[in-house]
């Protein structure tokens, strides 16, 4: 079972999906330091805290590779009980549900693209990240984080905007900002997304868990056009010359659904990861 | 690096050209309530956190107007 759902899901709500559990979107979850109050579980300043701990691990890559590998093992074994930001890939259908239930929803610039490519996103046409919940009302406090401001969106507007990035080929990742507080849906690609890169290149799992879904091709419908191969950010699809069709390695698949939304013949469907015994524990 | 780059966020040539996405830029002079000026020398710093993935293509060195980047590969064994 998905360990985040085990810890933060409600079996009665939306199949127990943690990110569709309203509790994890609630205002109370956003922990702000109040006078005379001890810092909350994951640090008093959730936004400033997020990502910092992974950064601390990364520092050992060159100075002490053994320690680096050991810290990654420990971080993965903590399964979210540690101070790490949790991120999980979700297909766009679930991202729709998230922007419907969260308030407010705003587009903003992507912090990873700023860091990794000095890519500035200055207005709502360029913003590529989605901020969710009350944290967004305080965006002015962190001008470097929300460089250029934010653009608040109604749910329908947010959905159209998600479609725009999905069409371009971005993977949606739901992120926490302190504990299980759901703070954003990122639109990500490799190598510029830190979370995808940390997972794919270095095996740091917590920030980029696989989704609850996995892609499956209907060979009768597939024409072998190769669109899906181009859209997969995780190298899970290849063109199989022998069969003249494409082939998805479901062990590599993150269940982002980009292949599904791109396929011109609807040959790909997303199926429940846990319906396949061999993938039940692959997150 | 010979002389450290002082305006990586403003220039960003190496950051955007590297096929291996080796570089990272981050604000080192964060002021509360105010965005850091990309043109202010020293407001941002350039790092190369993924430098073990560098292939030595030299694109970054050729593009850098400040001669701020050096790459060291061990010499070929004779
Ligand atoms: S996009 Fe669809 S039709 Fe084209 S190769 Fe992929 S599965 Fe086959
Ligand atoms: S195979 Fe499809 S669903 Fe799986 S990771 Fe690749 S694009 Fe995403
Ligand atoms: S020499 Fe290395 S760091 Fe410079 S652009 Fe090429 S791969 Fe990137």
Coordinates of C-alpha atoms and ligand atoms in Angstrom, one line a residue:
Chain A
X1 CA 0.0 0.0 0.0
X2 CA 1.0 3.6 -0.6
X3 CA 2.6 4.7 2.7
X4 CA 1.5 8.3 2.5
X5 CA -2.2 7.1 2.1
X6 CA -1.6 4.7 5.1
X7 CA -0.4 7.6 7.2
X8 CA -2.6 10.5 6.0
X9 CA -5.5 9.0 3.9
X10 CA -9.0 8.3 5.1
X11 CA -10.3 4.9 3.8
X12 CA -13.8 6.4 3.6
X13 CA -12.8 9.3 1.4
X14 CA -11.8 8.9 -2.3
X15 CA -10.4 5.4 -1.9
X16 CA -8.1 6.6 0.8
X17 CA -6.0 8.9 -1.4
X18 CA -4.1 11.2 0.9
X19 CA -4.1 14.2 -1.4
X20 CA -7.9 13.9 -1.9
X21 CA -8.5 13.9 1.8
X22 CA -9.9 17.4 2.7
X23 CA -8.1 17.2 6.1
X24 CA -4.7 17.6 4.4
X25 CA -6.0 20.7 2.6
X26 CA -7.3 22.4 5.8
X27 CA -6.2 25.7 7.0
X28 CA -5.2 24.2 10.4
X29 CA -2.6 22.1 8.8
X30 CA -0.6 25.1 7.7
X31 CA 1.6 25.6 10.6
X32 CA 2.7 29.1 11.3
X33 CA 4.8 30.1 14.3
X34 CA 2.7 31.8 16.9
X35 CA 4.1 33.7 19.9
X36 CA 4.7 31.4 22.9
X37 CA 4.1 28.3 20.8
X38 CA 6.7 25.7 20.1
X39 CA 7.5 25.1 16.5
X40 CA 5.2 22.5 14.9
X41 CA 6.2 19.0 13.9
X42 CA 8.1 19.8 10.7
X43 CA 9.4 23.2 11.5
X44 CA 7.5 26.4 12.1
X45 CA 8.0 27.9 8.7
X46 CA 6.8 25.2 6.3
X47 CA 7.7 26.9 3.1
X48 CA 11.2 27.8 4.1
X49 CA 11.8 24.3 5.6
X50 CA 10.7 22.3 2.5
X51 CA 13.5 21.1 0.4
X52 CA 16.2 22.1 2.9
X53 CA 16.8 18.7 4.2
X54 CA 17.3 17.1 0.8
X55 CA 19.8 20.0 0.2
X56 CA 21.7 18.9 3.3
X57 CA 22.0 15.4 2.0
X58 CA 23.1 16.6 -1.4
X59 CA 26.1 18.3 0.2
X60 CA 27.7 15.0 0.9
X61 CA 27.7 13.8 -2.7
X62 CA 31.3 14.9 -3.3
X63 CA 32.7 15.1 0.2
X64 CA 31.5 11.7 1.5
X65 CA 29.8 9.5 -1.1
X66 CA 29.3 6.6 1.4
X67 CA 27.5 8.9 3.8
X68 CA 25.5 10.3 0.9
X69 CA 24.2 6.8 0.0
X70 CA 23.6 6.0 3.6
X71 CA 21.5 9.2 4.2
X72 CA 19.4 8.4 1.1
X73 CA 18.7 4.9 2.4
X74 CA 17.7 6.4 5.7
X75 CA 15.5 9.1 4.1
X76 CA 13.7 6.5 2.0
X77 CA 13.2 4.2 5.0
X78 CA 11.7 7.0 7.0
X79 CA 8.7 6.9 4.7
X80 CA 7.5 10.4 5.4
X81 CA 8.0 10.3 9.2
X82 CA 11.2 12.3 8.6
X83 CA 11.4 16.0 7.9
X84 CA 11.1 15.6 4.1
X85 CA 8.8 17.1 1.7
X86 CA 6.4 14.5 0.2
X87 CA 5.7 14.6 -3.5
X88 CA 3.6 12.1 -5.5
X89 CA 2.9 12.0 -9.2
X90 CA -0.8 12.3 -10.1
X91 CA -2.5 12.1 -13.4
X92 CA -4.4 15.2 -14.6
X93 CA -7.7 13.7 -13.8
X94 CA -6.7 13.7 -10.1
X95 CA -5.2 17.2 -10.4
X96 CA -8.6 18.4 -11.5
X97 CA -10.1 17.0 -8.3
X98 CA -7.4 18.7 -6.2
X99 CA -8.0 22.2 -7.7
X100 CA -11.7 21.7 -7.1
X101 CA -11.3 21.0 -3.4
X102 CA -8.4 23.4 -2.6
X103 CA -8.8 27.1 -2.0
X104 CA -7.3 29.4 -3.1
X105 CA -5.5 28.1 -6.2
X106 CA -2.9 30.2 -7.8
X107 CA -0.3 29.9 -10.6
X108 CA 3.2 31.1 -9.8
X109 CA 6.7 30.7 -11.0
X110 CA 8.5 27.4 -10.6
X111 CA 11.3 27.4 -8.0
X112 CA 13.2 24.5 -9.7
X113 CA 13.4 26.2 -13.1
X114 CA 14.6 29.4 -11.4
X115 CA 17.4 27.4 -9.7
X116 CA 18.4 25.0 -12.3
X117 CA 18.0 27.1 -15.5
X118 CA 17.7 30.6 -14.2
X119 CA 14.3 30.5 -16.0
X120 CA 12.3 33.5 -15.1
X121 CA 8.5 33.2 -15.2
X122 CA 7.2 36.8 -14.8
X123 CA 3.5 36.7 -15.5
X124 CA 0.5 34.4 -15.7
X125 CA 1.3 33.3 -19.2
X126 CA 4.7 32.1 -18.0
X127 CA 4.0 30.7 -14.6
X128 CA 4.2 26.9 -14.5
X129 CA 3.7 25.9 -10.9
X130 CA 0.4 25.7 -8.9
X131 CA 0.2 26.9 -5.3
X132 CA -2.7 25.6 -3.2
X133 CA -4.3 26.7 0.1
X134 CA -3.9 29.4 2.6
X135 CA -0.1 29.6 2.2
X136 CA -0.8 31.4 -1.1
X137 CA -2.4 34.3 0.7
X138 CA 1.0 35.1 2.3
X139 CA 3.0 34.9 -0.9
X140 CA 4.5 38.4 -0.5
X141 CA 6.5 37.2 2.5
X142 CA 8.7 35.0 0.3
X143 CA 9.4 37.1 -2.8
X144 CA 12.2 34.9 -3.9
X145 CA 9.9 31.9 -3.8
X146 CA 7.1 33.6 -5.7
X147 CA 9.2 35.8 -7.9
X148 CA 7.0 38.0 -10.0
X149 CA 3.9 37.4 -8.0
X150 CA 1.0 34.9 -8.3
X151 CA -2.2 34.7 -10.3
X152 CA -5.3 33.4 -8.4
X153 CA -7.5 31.1 -10.5
X154 CA -11.0 29.8 -10.3
X155 CA -11.3 26.0 -10.5
X156 CA -12.2 26.0 -14.2
X157 CA -9.5 28.3 -15.1
X158 CA -7.0 26.2 -13.1
X159 CA -8.1 23.1 -15.1
X160 CA -7.6 24.8 -18.4
X161 CA -4.2 25.9 -17.2
X162 CA -3.3 22.4 -16.1
X163 CA -4.3 21.2 -19.6
X164 CA -2.0 23.7 -21.1
X165 CA 1.0 22.3 -19.3
X166 CA -0.1 18.7 -19.7
X167 CA -0.2 19.3 -23.5
X168 CA 3.3 20.7 -23.4
X169 CA 4.4 17.5 -21.7
X170 CA 4.7 18.3 -18.0
X171 CA 4.2 15.8 -15.2
X172 CA 1.9 16.8 -12.3
X173 CA 3.3 16.2 -8.9
X174 CA 1.3 16.9 -5.7
X175 CA 3.5 18.3 -3.0
X176 CA 3.3 18.8 0.8
X177 CA 4.6 21.9 2.6
X178 CA 5.1 20.8 6.2
X179 CA 3.6 17.5 7.5
X180 CA 0.8 16.3 5.2
X181 CA -0.3 19.8 4.3
X182 CA -1.0 19.8 0.6
X183 CA 0.6 23.0 -0.8
X184 CA 1.0 22.7 -4.5
X185 CA 0.7 20.8 -7.8
X186 CA 3.9 21.2 -9.7
X187 CA 4.2 20.8 -13.4
X188 CA 7.5 19.1 -13.9
X189 CA 10.0 17.7 -16.3
X190 CA 13.4 16.0 -16.2
X191 CA 16.1 17.3 -15.6
X192 CA 14.8 20.7 -14.5
X193 CA 12.5 19.5 -11.7
X194 CA 14.5 18.9 -8.6
X195 CA 12.2 16.2 -7.3
X196 CA 12.2 14.1 -10.5
X197 CA 15.9 14.5 -10.8
X198 CA 16.6 13.5 -7.2
X199 CA 14.5 10.4 -7.8
X200 CA 15.7 9.4 -11.2
X201 CA 19.4 10.2 -10.8
X202 CA 19.9 9.6 -7.1
X203 CA 17.2 7.4 -5.9
X204 CA 15.7 9.8 -3.4
X205 CA 12.1 8.6 -3.3
X206 CA 10.1 10.8 -0.9
X207 CA 9.8 13.8 -3.2
X208 CA 8.6 12.0 -6.3
X209 CA 6.6 8.9 -5.4
X210 CA 4.9 7.0 -8.2
X211 CA 1.2 7.6 -8.7
X212 CA -1.6 5.3 -7.8
X213 CA -1.9 4.4 -11.5
X214 CA 0.1 2.7 -14.2
X215 CA -0.1 2.9 -17.9
X216 CA -1.3 -0.1 -20.1
X217 CA -1.3 -0.2 -23.9
X218 CA -4.0 -1.9 -25.9
X219 CA -2.0 -3.4 -28.7
X220 CA -5.0 -3.7 -31.0
X221 CA -5.4 0.1 -30.9
X222 CA -1.8 1.2 -30.9
X223 CA -0.5 2.2 -34.4
X224 CA 3.1 2.6 -33.2
X225 CA 3.1 6.4 -33.9
X226 CA 5.5 7.0 -31.1
X227 CA 3.9 10.1 -29.6
X228 CA 3.8 8.5 -26.2
X229 CA 7.5 7.7 -26.4
X230 CA 8.3 11.4 -26.7
X231 CA 6.0 12.3 -23.8
X232 CA 7.3 9.9 -21.2
X233 CA 9.7 11.8 -18.8
X234 CA 10.7 8.6 -17.1
X235 CA 12.0 6.5 -20.0
X236 CA 9.4 3.9 -19.5
X237 CA 8.2 3.6 -23.1
X238 CA 10.2 2.5 -26.1
X239 CA 9.3 1.6 -29.7
X240 CA 9.5 -2.2 -30.0
X241 CA 10.6 -2.9 -33.5
X242 CA 9.7 -6.6 -33.4
X243 CA 6.0 -5.9 -32.7
X244 CA 5.9 -2.6 -34.6
X245 CA 4.2 -1.2 -31.5
X246 CA 5.3 0.6 -28.5
X247 CA 6.0 -1.1 -25.2
X248 CA 5.6 0.3 -21.7
X249 CA 7.7 -1.1 -18.9
X250 CA 5.3 -0.9 -16.0
X251 CA 8.0 -1.3 -13.4
X252 CA 9.5 2.0 -14.7
X253 CA 6.2 3.7 -15.3
X254 CA 5.4 6.5 -12.8
X255 CA 1.7 6.6 -13.8
X256 CA 1.7 10.3 -14.8
X257 CA -0.7 9.7 -17.6
X258 CA 1.1 11.9 -20.1
X259 CA 1.2 9.0 -22.6
X260 CA -2.5 8.5 -22.1
X261 CA -3.5 12.2 -22.7
X262 CA -1.2 12.3 -25.8
X263 CA -2.2 9.1 -27.6
X264 CA -4.2 9.9 -30.7
X265 CA -6.0 6.5 -30.8
X266 CA -6.8 6.2 -27.1
X267 CA -4.7 3.1 -26.9
X268 CA -3.4 3.7 -23.4
X269 CA -5.4 3.5 -20.2
X270 CA -4.4 4.1 -16.7
X271 CA -5.1 1.2 -14.4
X272 CA -4.9 0.9 -10.6
X273 CA -1.3 0.2 -9.6
X274 CA -2.5 -2.0 -6.7
X275 CA -4.5 -4.2 -9.1
X276 CA -1.2 -5.6 -10.2
X277 CA 0.4 -7.8 -7.5
X278 CA 3.9 -7.1 -8.8
X279 CA 3.4 -3.4 -8.4
X280 CA 1.6 -3.2 -5.1
X281 CA 4.7 -2.2 -3.3
X282 CA 6.4 -0.2 -6.1
X283 CA 5.9 3.5 -5.2
Chain B
X1 CA 36.4 28.8 -11.4
X2 CA 39.1 31.4 -11.7
X3 CA 37.1 34.5 -10.7
X4 CA 33.7 33.5 -9.3
X5 CA 30.8 34.6 -11.5
X6 CA 28.9 37.5 -9.9
X7 CA 25.8 37.8 -12.0
X8 CA 24.7 34.2 -12.9
X9 CA 21.0 35.0 -12.8
X10 CA 21.4 37.9 -15.1
X11 CA 23.7 36.2 -17.6
X12 CA 22.4 32.6 -17.3
X13 CA 24.2 31.5 -20.4
X14 CA 25.9 28.4 -18.8
X15 CA 22.7 27.6 -16.9
X16 CA 20.6 27.3 -20.0
X17 CA 23.1 25.8 -22.4
X18 CA 24.5 22.9 -20.4
X19 CA 23.1 19.7 -21.9
X20 CA 23.7 17.9 -18.6
X21 CA 22.0 20.6 -16.5
X22 CA 25.0 20.7 -14.2
X23 CA 24.5 24.2 -12.8
X24 CA 22.3 25.7 -10.1
X25 CA 21.8 29.4 -9.2
X26 CA 20.5 30.6 -5.9
X27 CA 19.9 33.9 -4.3
X28 CA 22.3 34.5 -1.4
X29 CA 21.1 38.0 -0.4
X30 CA 17.5 37.4 0.4
X31 CA 15.7 40.4 1.9
X32 CA 12.3 39.9 3.4
X33 CA 9.6 41.4 1.3
X34 CA 11.8 42.3 -1.6
X35 CA 13.0 40.5 -4.7
X36 CA 16.7 40.3 -5.3
X37 CA 17.9 42.3 -8.2
X38 CA 19.4 39.9 -10.8
X39 CA 21.9 42.5 -12.0
X40 CA 23.3 43.2 -8.5
X41 CA 26.8 41.7 -8.4
X42 CA 27.0 39.0 -5.7
X43 CA 23.2 38.8 -5.1
X44 CA 23.1 35.3 -6.7
X45 CA 25.7 32.5 -6.7
X46 CA 26.4 29.9 -9.2
X47 CA 27.0 26.3 -8.2
X48 CA 27.6 23.1 -10.1
X49 CA 25.9 20.4 -8.0
X50 CA 25.6 17.9 -10.8
X51 CA 29.2 18.3 -11.9
X52 CA 29.8 14.5 -11.9
X53 CA 27.5 14.4 -14.9
X54 CA 29.6 16.8 -16.9
X55 CA 30.8 15.3 -20.2
X56 CA 33.4 18.0 -20.9
X57 CA 31.7 19.4 -24.0
X58 CA 33.1 22.9 -23.1
X59 CA 29.9 24.7 -24.2
X60 CA 29.7 26.6 -20.9
X61 CA 33.3 27.7 -21.1
X62 CA 32.9 29.0 -24.6
X63 CA 29.8 30.9 -23.7
X64 CA 30.9 32.4 -20.4
X65 CA 31.9 36.1 -20.9
X66 CA 33.6 36.2 -17.5
X67 CA 35.9 33.2 -17.9
X68 CA 34.5 32.1 -14.6
X69 CA 34.3 28.3 -15.4
X70 CA 37.1 25.8 -15.4
X71 CA 36.7 22.1 -15.9
X72 CA 39.2 19.6 -14.6
X73 CA 39.3 16.0 -16.0
X74 CA 42.1 13.7 -14.9
X75 CA 44.6 13.5 -17.8
X76 CA 44.5 10.3 -20.0
X77 CA 46.8 7.6 -18.6
X78 CA 49.8 7.2 -20.9
Ligands
LIG1 S1 0.7 7.3 -28.8 FE1 -0.8 5.6 -28.8 S2 -0.9 4.9 -30.9 FE2 1.0 6.1 -30.7 S3 2.6 4.6 -30.2 FE3 1.8 5.4 -28.2 S4 0.2 4.0 -27.7 FE4 0.6 3.6 -29.8
LIG2 S1 4.6 5.2 -19.4 FE1 3.0 6.9 -19.5 S2 2.2 7.0 -17.5 FE2 4.0 5.8 -17.3 S3 5.6 7.3 -16.7 FE3 5.7 7.2 -19.0 S4 4.2 8.8 -19.8 FE4 3.8 8.5 -17.5
LIG3 S1 31.4 21.2 -20.2 FE1 30.2 20.1 -18.7 S2 29.2 21.7 -17.4 FE2 30.0 22.7 -19.3 S3 28.2 22.7 -20.7 FE3 29.4 20.8 -21.2 S4 28.5 19.2 -19.8 FE4 27.8 21.2 -19.0

